[in-house]
């Protein structure tokens, strides 16, 4: 299975990165191919709601008008069987950088092969995952009709 991880943490050696590394190790040991996109090192703007991607007969259906680093993720999203969203909790939601990338999936409507998803979250406090879990469940599992594989929340014990 091809797995695409979107890591929405800006800290290369942070808590989210540690969780992602553990996930990647286990997935690769199980024979899966994993690609990790470091979203915070990419230039990905928010969706402009221009609807360029959703004009039937235009010849540019499923294409985004914005030519930034999201263009690297569109083919990766279409090729992946599973998407993993990894993020620190910022104000009870995903990091802004990851949120921009997630909103831009709108251009594809539904990525071609994706059927499974997982969620990796890290936070300062325990029990602060409802916002991110709500978006994950409602937008990704229900709207896009994917199957859940796992949800891995993690609260830093020292805080
Ligand atoms: C802008 C910002 C907002 C945050 N908001 C929350 C929050 O609402 N709840 C919480 O428990 N932790 C919050 N945190 C703490 C981070 O979620 C936590 O430190 C996380 O483990 C950082 O992950 P990282 O090491 O991958 O960067 C916030 C941190 C930052 C920088």
Coordinates of C-alpha atoms and ligand atoms in Angstrom, one line a residue:
X1 CA 0.0 0.0 0.0
X2 CA 1.2 3.5 -0.8
X3 CA 0.9 5.8 2.3
X4 CA 1.2 9.6 2.2
X5 CA 1.9 11.3 5.5
X6 CA 1.3 15.1 5.7
X7 CA 3.3 16.3 8.6
X8 CA 2.0 19.7 9.7
X9 CA 4.5 20.4 12.4
X10 CA 7.2 23.1 11.8
X11 CA 9.6 21.4 14.2
X12 CA 11.8 18.8 12.5
X13 CA 12.7 17.1 15.8
X14 CA 9.4 17.8 17.6
X15 CA 6.8 15.6 19.1
X16 CA 4.8 15.1 15.9
X17 CA 8.0 14.2 14.0
X18 CA 8.7 11.5 16.7
X19 CA 5.3 10.0 16.3
X20 CA 5.5 10.1 12.5
X21 CA 8.9 8.4 12.6
X22 CA 7.4 5.6 14.7
X23 CA 4.5 5.2 12.3
X24 CA 6.8 5.2 9.3
X25 CA 9.1 2.5 10.8
X26 CA 6.1 0.3 11.6
X27 CA 4.5 0.8 8.2
X28 CA 7.7 0.1 6.3
X29 CA 8.4 -3.0 8.4
X30 CA 5.0 -4.2 7.3
X31 CA 5.9 -3.8 3.7
X32 CA 4.2 -0.5 2.9
X33 CA 5.7 2.4 0.9
X34 CA 5.6 5.6 2.9
X35 CA 6.2 9.2 1.7
X36 CA 6.3 12.0 4.3
X37 CA 5.6 15.5 3.1
X38 CA 7.0 18.1 5.4
X39 CA 4.2 20.6 4.8
X40 CA 5.7 23.4 6.8
X41 CA 8.8 23.4 4.6
X42 CA 6.6 23.8 1.5
X43 CA 4.9 26.9 0.2
X44 CA 1.2 26.1 0.2
X45 CA -1.3 28.9 0.3
X46 CA -4.9 28.7 1.3
X47 CA -7.7 27.9 -1.1
X48 CA -8.9 31.0 -3.0
X49 CA -12.4 29.5 -3.7
X50 CA -12.0 30.6 -7.3
X51 CA -13.6 27.3 -8.5
X52 CA -11.1 27.0 -11.4
X53 CA -10.8 23.3 -10.5
X54 CA -14.6 22.7 -10.7
X55 CA -15.5 24.0 -14.2
X56 CA -16.9 21.1 -16.2
X57 CA -15.6 21.0 -19.8
X58 CA -12.9 23.6 -19.1
X59 CA -10.0 21.2 -19.6
X60 CA -8.7 22.2 -16.2
X61 CA -11.0 20.1 -14.0
X62 CA -9.2 18.9 -10.8
X63 CA -6.4 21.4 -11.4
X64 CA -5.6 24.2 -9.0
X65 CA -5.1 27.7 -10.4
X66 CA -2.4 28.3 -7.8
X67 CA 1.0 27.1 -8.9
X68 CA 2.7 26.6 -5.5
X69 CA 4.1 23.5 -3.8
X70 CA 0.7 22.0 -3.6
X71 CA 1.3 21.0 -7.2
X72 CA 3.8 18.4 -5.8
X73 CA 1.1 16.9 -3.5
X74 CA -1.7 16.5 -6.0
X75 CA -0.1 13.6 -7.8
X76 CA 1.0 12.1 -4.5
X77 CA -2.5 12.3 -3.2
X78 CA -3.9 10.7 -6.4
X79 CA -1.4 7.8 -6.1
X80 CA -1.8 7.1 -2.4
X81 CA -4.0 4.4 -1.0
X82 CA -3.8 5.9 2.5
X83 CA -3.5 9.4 3.9
X84 CA -2.1 10.2 7.3
X85 CA -2.7 13.6 8.8
X86 CA -0.1 14.4 11.4
X87 CA -0.2 17.7 13.3
X88 CA 0.5 19.5 16.6
X89 CA -2.7 20.8 18.1
X90 CA -2.8 24.6 17.6
X91 CA -5.8 26.3 19.3
X92 CA -7.7 23.0 19.3
X93 CA -7.2 22.4 15.5
X94 CA -4.6 21.5 13.0
X95 CA -1.6 23.7 12.3
X96 CA -2.3 26.5 9.9
X97 CA 0.1 25.1 7.3
X98 CA -1.6 21.7 7.3
X99 CA -5.0 23.3 7.2
X100 CA -4.1 25.2 4.0
X101 CA -2.9 21.9 2.4
X102 CA -6.1 20.1 3.5
X103 CA -8.4 22.8 2.1
X104 CA -6.6 22.6 -1.2
X105 CA -7.5 18.9 -1.6
X106 CA -10.8 20.5 -2.7
X107 CA -9.4 20.9 -6.2
X108 CA -9.3 17.1 -6.6
X109 CA -12.7 16.6 -5.1
X110 CA -11.8 13.0 -4.2
X111 CA -8.3 11.7 -4.6
X112 CA -8.4 8.7 -7.0
X113 CA -7.2 5.8 -4.9
X114 CA -7.5 7.0 -1.3
X115 CA -9.6 4.7 0.8
X116 CA -8.0 4.8 4.2
X117 CA -6.8 7.4 6.6
X118 CA -5.1 7.8 10.0
X119 CA -4.7 10.7 12.3
X120 CA -1.6 11.5 14.4
X121 CA -1.9 14.4 16.9
X122 CA 0.4 15.9 19.5
X123 CA -0.5 18.5 22.1
X124 CA 0.4 20.2 25.3
X125 CA -2.7 19.1 27.3
X126 CA -4.6 15.9 27.2
X127 CA -8.2 15.8 25.8
X128 CA -7.8 18.7 23.3
X129 CA -8.4 16.6 20.2
X130 CA -12.1 17.2 19.5
X131 CA -11.6 20.0 16.9
X132 CA -9.1 18.1 14.8
X133 CA -10.9 14.8 15.2
X134 CA -14.2 16.4 14.2
X135 CA -12.7 17.8 10.9
X136 CA -11.0 14.4 10.3
X137 CA -14.1 12.4 10.9
X138 CA -16.6 14.7 9.1
X139 CA -14.5 15.9 6.2
X140 CA -12.3 12.9 5.5
X141 CA -14.0 9.8 6.8
X142 CA -17.6 10.8 6.1
X143 CA -17.5 13.2 3.1
X144 CA -14.7 11.4 1.3
X145 CA -15.9 8.1 2.6
X146 CA -12.6 6.6 3.7
X147 CA -12.1 3.9 6.2
X148 CA -10.4 4.8 9.5
X149 CA -7.2 2.9 10.3
X150 CA -6.1 4.5 13.5
X151 CA -6.2 7.6 15.6
X152 CA -3.0 8.2 17.6
X153 CA -3.3 11.1 20.0
X154 CA -0.4 12.1 22.3
X155 CA -0.1 14.6 25.0
X156 CA 3.3 15.6 26.3
X157 CA 3.6 14.2 29.8
X158 CA 5.7 17.1 31.2
X159 CA 3.0 19.8 30.5
Ligands
LIG1 C1 0.5 28.3 18.2 C2 0.4 27.1 19.1 C3 -0.9 26.8 19.6 C4 -1.0 25.7 20.5 N1 -2.3 25.4 20.9 C5 -2.4 24.3 21.7 C6 -3.7 23.9 22.2 O1 -4.8 24.5 21.9 N2 -3.8 22.9 23.1 C7 -2.7 22.2 23.5 O2 -2.9 21.2 24.3 N3 -1.5 22.5 23.0 C8 -1.3 23.5 22.2 N4 -0.1 23.9 21.7 C9 1.1 23.0 22.1 C10 1.5 22.0 21.0 O3 0.3 21.3 20.5 C11 2.4 20.9 21.6 O4 3.5 21.5 22.2 C12 2.8 19.9 20.5 O5 3.3 18.7 21.1 C13 3.9 20.5 19.6 O6 4.2 19.5 18.6 P1 5.6 19.6 17.8 O7 6.7 19.2 18.7 O8 5.4 18.7 16.7 O9 5.7 21.0 17.3 C14 0.1 25.0 20.9 C15 1.4 25.3 20.4 C16 1.5 26.4 19.5 C17 2.9 26.8 19.0

